[in-house]
mmCIF file with all atom_site columns, C-alpha atoms in Angstrom:
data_model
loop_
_atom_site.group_PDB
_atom_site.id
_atom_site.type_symbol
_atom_site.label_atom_id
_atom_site.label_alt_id
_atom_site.label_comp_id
_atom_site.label_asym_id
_atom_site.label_entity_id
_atom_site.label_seq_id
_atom_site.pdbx_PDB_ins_code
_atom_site.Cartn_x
_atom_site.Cartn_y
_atom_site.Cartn_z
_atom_site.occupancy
_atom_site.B_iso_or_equiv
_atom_site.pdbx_formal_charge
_atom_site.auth_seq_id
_atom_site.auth_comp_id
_atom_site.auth_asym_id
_atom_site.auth_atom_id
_atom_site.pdbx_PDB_model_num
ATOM 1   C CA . UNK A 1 1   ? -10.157 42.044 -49.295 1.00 95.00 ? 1   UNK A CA 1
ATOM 2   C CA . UNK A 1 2   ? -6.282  43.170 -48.646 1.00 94.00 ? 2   UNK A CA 1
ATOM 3   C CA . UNK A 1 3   ? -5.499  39.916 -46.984 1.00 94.00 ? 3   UNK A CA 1
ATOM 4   C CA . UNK A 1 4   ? -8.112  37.495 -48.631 1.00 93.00 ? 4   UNK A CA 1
ATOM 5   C CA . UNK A 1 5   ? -7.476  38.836 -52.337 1.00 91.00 ? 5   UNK A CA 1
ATOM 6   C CA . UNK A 1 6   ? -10.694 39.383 -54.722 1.00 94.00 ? 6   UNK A CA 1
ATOM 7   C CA . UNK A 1 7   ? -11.739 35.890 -54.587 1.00 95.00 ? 7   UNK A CA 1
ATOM 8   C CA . UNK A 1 8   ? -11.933 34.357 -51.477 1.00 96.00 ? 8   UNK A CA 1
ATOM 9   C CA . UNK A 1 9   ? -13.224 37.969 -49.806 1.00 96.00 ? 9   UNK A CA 1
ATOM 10  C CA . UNK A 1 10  ? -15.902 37.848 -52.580 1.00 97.00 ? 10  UNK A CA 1
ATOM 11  C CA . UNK A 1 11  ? -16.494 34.033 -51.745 1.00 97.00 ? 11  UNK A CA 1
ATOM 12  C CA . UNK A 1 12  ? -16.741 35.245 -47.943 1.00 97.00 ? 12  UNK A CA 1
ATOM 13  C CA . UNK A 1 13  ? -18.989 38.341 -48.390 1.00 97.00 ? 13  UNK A CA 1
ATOM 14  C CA . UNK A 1 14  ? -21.210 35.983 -50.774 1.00 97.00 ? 14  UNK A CA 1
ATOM 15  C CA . UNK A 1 15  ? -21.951 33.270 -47.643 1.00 97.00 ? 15  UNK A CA 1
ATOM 16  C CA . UNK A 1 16  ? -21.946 36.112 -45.075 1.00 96.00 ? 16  UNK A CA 1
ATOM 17  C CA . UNK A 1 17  ? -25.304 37.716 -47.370 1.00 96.00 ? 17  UNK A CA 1
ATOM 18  C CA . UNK A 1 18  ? -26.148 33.904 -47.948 1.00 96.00 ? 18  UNK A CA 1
ATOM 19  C CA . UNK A 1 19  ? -26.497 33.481 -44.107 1.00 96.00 ? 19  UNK A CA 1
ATOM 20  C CA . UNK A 1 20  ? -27.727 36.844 -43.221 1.00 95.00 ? 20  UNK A CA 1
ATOM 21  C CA . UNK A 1 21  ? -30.396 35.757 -46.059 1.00 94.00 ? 21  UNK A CA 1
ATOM 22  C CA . UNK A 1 22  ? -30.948 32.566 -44.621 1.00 95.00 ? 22  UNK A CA 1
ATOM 23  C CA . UNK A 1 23  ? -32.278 34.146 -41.239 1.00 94.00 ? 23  UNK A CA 1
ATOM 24  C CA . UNK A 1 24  ? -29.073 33.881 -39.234 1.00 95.00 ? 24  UNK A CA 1
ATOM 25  C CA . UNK A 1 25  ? -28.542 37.011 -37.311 1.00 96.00 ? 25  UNK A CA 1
ATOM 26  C CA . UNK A 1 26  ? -25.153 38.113 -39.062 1.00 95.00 ? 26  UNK A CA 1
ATOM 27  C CA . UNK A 1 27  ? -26.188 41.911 -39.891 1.00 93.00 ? 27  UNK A CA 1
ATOM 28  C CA . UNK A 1 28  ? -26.111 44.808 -38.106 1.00 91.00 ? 28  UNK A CA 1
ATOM 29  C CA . UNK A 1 29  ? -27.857 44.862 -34.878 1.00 91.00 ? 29  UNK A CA 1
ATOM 30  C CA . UNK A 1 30  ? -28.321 40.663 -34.755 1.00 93.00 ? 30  UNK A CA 1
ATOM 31  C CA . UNK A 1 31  ? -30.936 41.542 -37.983 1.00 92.00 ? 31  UNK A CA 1
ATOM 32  C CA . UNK A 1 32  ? -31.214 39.145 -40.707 1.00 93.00 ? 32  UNK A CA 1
ATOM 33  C CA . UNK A 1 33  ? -33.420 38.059 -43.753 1.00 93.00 ? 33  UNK A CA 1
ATOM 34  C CA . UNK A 1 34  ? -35.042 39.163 -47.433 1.00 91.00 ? 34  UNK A CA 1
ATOM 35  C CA . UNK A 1 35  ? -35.931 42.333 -45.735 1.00 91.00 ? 35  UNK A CA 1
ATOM 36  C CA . UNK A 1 36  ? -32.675 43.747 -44.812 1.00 92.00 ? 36  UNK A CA 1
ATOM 37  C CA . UNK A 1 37  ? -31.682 42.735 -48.334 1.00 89.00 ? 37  UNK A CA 1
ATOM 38  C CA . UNK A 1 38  ? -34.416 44.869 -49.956 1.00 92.00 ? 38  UNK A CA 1
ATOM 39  C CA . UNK A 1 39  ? -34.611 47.474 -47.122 1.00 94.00 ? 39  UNK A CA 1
ATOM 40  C CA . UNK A 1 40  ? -32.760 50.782 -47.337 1.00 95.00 ? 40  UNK A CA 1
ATOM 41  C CA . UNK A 1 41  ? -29.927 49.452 -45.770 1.00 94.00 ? 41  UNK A CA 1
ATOM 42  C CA . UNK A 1 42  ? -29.933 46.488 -48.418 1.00 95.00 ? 42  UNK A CA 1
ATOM 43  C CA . UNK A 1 43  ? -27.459 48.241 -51.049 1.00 96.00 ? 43  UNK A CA 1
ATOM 44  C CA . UNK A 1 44  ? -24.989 48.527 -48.342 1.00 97.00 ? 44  UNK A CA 1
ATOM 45  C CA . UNK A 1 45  ? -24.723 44.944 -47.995 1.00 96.00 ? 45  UNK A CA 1
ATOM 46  C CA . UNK A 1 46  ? -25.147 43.959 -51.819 1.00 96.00 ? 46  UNK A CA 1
ATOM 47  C CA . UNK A 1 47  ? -22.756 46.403 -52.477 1.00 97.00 ? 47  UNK A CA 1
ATOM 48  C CA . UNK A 1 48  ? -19.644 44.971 -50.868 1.00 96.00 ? 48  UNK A CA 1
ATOM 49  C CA . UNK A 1 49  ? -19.487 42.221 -53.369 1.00 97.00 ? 49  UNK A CA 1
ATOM 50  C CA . UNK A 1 50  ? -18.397 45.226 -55.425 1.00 98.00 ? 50  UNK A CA 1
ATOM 51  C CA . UNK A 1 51  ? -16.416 46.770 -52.812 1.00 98.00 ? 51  UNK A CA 1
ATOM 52  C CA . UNK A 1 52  ? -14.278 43.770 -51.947 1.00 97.00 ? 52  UNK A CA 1
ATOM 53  C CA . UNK A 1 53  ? -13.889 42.679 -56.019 1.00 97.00 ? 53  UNK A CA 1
ATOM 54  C CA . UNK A 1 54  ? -12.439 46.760 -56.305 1.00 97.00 ? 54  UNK A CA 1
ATOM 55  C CA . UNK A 1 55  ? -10.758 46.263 -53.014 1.00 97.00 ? 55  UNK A CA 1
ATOM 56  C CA . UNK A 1 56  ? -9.166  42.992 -53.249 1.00 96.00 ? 56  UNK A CA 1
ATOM 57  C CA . UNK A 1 57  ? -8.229  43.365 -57.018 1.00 96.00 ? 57  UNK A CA 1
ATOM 58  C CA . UNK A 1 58  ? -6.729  47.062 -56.888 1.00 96.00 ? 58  UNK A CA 1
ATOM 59  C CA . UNK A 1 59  ? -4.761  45.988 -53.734 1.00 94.00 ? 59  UNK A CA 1
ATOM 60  C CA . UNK A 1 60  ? -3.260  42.789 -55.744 1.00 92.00 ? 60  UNK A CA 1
ATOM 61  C CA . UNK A 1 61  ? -2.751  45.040 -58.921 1.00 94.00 ? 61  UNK A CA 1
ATOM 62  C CA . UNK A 1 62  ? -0.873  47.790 -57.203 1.00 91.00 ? 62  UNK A CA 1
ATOM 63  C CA . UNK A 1 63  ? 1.665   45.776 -54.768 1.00 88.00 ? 63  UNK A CA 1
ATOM 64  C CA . UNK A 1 64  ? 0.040   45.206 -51.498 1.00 87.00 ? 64  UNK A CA 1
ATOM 65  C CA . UNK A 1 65  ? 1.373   47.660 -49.400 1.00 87.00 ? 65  UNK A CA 1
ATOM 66  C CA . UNK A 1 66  ? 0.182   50.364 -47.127 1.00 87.00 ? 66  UNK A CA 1
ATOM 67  C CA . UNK A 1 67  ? 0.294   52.678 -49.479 1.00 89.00 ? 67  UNK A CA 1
ATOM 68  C CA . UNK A 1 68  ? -1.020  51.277 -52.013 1.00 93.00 ? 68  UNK A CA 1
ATOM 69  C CA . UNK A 1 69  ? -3.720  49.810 -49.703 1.00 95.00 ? 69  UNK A CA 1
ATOM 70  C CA . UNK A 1 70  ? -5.096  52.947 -48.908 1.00 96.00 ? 70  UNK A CA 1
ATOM 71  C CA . UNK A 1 71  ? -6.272  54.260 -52.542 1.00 96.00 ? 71  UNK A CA 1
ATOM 72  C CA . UNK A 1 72  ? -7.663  50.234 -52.836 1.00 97.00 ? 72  UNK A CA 1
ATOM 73  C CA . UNK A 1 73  ? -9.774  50.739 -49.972 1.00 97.00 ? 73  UNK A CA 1
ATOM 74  C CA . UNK A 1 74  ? -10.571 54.805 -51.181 1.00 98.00 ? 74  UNK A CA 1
ATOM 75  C CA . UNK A 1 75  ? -12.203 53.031 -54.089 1.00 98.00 ? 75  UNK A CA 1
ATOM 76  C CA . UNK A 1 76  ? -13.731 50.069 -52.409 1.00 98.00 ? 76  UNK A CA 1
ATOM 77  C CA . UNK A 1 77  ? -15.585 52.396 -50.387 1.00 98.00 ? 77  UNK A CA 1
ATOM 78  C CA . UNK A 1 78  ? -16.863 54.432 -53.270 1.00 98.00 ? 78  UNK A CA 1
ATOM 79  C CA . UNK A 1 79  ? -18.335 52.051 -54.637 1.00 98.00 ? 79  UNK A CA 1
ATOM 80  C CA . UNK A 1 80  ? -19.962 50.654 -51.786 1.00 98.00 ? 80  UNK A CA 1
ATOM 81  C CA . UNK A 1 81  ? -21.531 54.216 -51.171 1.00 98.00 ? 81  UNK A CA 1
ATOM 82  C CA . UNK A 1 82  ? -22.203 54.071 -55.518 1.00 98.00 ? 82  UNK A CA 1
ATOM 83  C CA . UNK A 1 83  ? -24.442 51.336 -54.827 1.00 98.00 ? 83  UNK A CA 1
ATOM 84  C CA . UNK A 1 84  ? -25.481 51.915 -51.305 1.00 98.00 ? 84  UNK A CA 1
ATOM 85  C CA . UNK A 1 85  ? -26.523 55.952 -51.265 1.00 98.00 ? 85  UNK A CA 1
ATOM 86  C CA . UNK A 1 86  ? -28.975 55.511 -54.281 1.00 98.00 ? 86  UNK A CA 1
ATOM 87  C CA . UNK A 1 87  ? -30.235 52.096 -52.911 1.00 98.00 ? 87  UNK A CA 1
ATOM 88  C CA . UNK A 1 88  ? -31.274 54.306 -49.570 1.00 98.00 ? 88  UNK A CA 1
ATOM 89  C CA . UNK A 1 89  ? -33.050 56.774 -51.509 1.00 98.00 ? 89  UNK A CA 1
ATOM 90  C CA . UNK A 1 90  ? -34.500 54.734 -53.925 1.00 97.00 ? 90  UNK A CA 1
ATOM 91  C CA . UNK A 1 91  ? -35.959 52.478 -50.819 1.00 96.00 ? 91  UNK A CA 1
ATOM 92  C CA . UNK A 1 92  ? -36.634 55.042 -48.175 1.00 96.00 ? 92  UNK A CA 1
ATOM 93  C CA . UNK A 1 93  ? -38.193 57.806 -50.892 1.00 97.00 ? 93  UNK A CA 1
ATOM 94  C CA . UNK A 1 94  ? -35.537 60.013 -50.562 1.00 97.00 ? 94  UNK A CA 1
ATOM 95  C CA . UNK A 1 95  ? -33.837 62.539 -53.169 1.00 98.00 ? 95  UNK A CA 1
ATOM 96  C CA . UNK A 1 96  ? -30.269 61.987 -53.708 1.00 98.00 ? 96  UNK A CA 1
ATOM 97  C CA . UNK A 1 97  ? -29.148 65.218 -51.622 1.00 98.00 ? 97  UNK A CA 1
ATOM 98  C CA . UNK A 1 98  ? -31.413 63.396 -48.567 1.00 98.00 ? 98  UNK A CA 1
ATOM 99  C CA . UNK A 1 99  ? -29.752 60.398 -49.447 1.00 98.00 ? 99  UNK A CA 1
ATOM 100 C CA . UNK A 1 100 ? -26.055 61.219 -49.014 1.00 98.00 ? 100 UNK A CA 1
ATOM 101 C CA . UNK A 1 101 ? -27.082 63.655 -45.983 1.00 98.00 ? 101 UNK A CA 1
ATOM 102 C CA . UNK A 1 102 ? -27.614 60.205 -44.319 1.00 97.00 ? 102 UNK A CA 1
ATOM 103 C CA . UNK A 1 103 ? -26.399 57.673 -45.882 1.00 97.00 ? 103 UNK A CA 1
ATOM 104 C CA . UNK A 1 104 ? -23.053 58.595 -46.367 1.00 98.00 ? 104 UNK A CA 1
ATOM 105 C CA . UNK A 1 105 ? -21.355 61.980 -45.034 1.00 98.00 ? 105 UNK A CA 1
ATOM 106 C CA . UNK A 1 106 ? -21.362 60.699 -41.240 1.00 97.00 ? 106 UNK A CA 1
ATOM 107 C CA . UNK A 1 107 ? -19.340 57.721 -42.302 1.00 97.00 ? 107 UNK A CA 1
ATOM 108 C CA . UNK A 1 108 ? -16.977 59.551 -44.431 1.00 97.00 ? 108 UNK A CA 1
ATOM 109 C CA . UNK A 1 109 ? -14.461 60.421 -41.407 1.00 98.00 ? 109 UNK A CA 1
ATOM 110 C CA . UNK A 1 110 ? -15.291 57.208 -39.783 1.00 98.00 ? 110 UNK A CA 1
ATOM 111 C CA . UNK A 1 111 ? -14.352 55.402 -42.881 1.00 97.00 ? 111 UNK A CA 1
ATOM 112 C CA . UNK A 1 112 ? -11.840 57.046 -43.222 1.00 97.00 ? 112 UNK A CA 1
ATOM 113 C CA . UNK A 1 113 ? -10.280 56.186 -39.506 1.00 98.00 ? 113 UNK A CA 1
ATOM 114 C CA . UNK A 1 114 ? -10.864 52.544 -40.317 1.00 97.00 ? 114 UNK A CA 1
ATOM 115 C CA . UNK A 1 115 ? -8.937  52.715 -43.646 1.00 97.00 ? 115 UNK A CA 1
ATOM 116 C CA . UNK A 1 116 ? -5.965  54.013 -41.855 1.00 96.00 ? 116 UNK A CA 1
ATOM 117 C CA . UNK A 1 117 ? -6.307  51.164 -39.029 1.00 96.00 ? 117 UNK A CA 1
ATOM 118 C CA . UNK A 1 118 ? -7.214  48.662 -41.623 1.00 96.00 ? 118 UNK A CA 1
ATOM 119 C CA . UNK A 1 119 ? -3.746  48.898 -43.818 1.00 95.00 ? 119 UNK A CA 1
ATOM 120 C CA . UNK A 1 120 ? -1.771  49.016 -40.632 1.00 94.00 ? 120 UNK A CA 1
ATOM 121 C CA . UNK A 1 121 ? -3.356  45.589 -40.135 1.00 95.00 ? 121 UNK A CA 1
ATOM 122 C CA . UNK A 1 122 ? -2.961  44.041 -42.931 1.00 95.00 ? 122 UNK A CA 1
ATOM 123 C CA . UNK A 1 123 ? 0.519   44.930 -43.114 1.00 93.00 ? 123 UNK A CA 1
ATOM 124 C CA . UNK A 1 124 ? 0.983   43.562 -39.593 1.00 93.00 ? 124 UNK A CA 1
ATOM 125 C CA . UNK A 1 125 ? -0.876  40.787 -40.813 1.00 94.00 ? 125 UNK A CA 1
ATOM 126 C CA . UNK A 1 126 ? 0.440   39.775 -44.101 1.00 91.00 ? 126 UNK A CA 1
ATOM 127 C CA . UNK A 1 127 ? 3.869   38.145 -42.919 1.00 89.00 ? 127 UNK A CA 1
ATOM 128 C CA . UNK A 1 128 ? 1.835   35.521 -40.686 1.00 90.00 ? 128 UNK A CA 1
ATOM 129 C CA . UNK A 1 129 ? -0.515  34.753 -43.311 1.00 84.00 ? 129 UNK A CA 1
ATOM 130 C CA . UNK A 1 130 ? 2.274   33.953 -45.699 1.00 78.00 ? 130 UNK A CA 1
ATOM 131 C CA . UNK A 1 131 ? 3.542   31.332 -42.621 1.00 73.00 ? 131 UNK A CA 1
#
């Protein structure tokens, strides 16, 4: 989403659950299909249409840079866990508490790791792309 903008990471995330719906292997673990769509896991990948849209557009809208990236990608990953936590719960029969328990405080720190990595990339990144 920081180096693709909104629309063309939305256009990629689209064919990437298009493909992963079509049976091709793409999600975690070499999985794929309706199931993995519907499954707990499902509002995970649904929801980074969302995430990438937030993402992408916050990223464009506040001046592409690293420090600007950061909050872009703080609210890209909210609402991927927005749509993801109470898709889990909702799926698996779990409350809400149950929900984030699992579905989203162990990946808060990891996330958080990546979103550091992830704007030193794409600042790295974004002079070659402009080639």
């Amino acid at each position: 989403a920081l180096l693709l903008g909104p629309a063309w990471a939305t256009a990629a995330v689209f064919i990437y659950l298009l493909i992963g719906f079509a049976g091709l292997p793409v999600f975690a673990g070499g999985t794929s299909g309706i199931g993995k769509l519907l499954g707990p896991t499902g509002g995970y990948l649904i929801g980074y249409l969302p995430c990438v849209i937030v993402t992408g557009s916050l990223s464009a809208w506040l001046g592409r840079k690293p420090a600007t990236d950061i909050p872009a990608m703080l609210a890209g990953s909210f609402v991927l866990y927005a749509v993801g936590v109470p898709w889990l719960a909702r799926a698996a029969g779990l409350n809400m508490n149950k929900a984030l328990l699992v579905g989203c405080y162990p990946f808060i720190i990891p996330d958080l790791i990546k979103i550091a990595a992830a704007a030193f990339i794409a600042k790295a990144l974004r002079p070659v792309m402009r080639q």
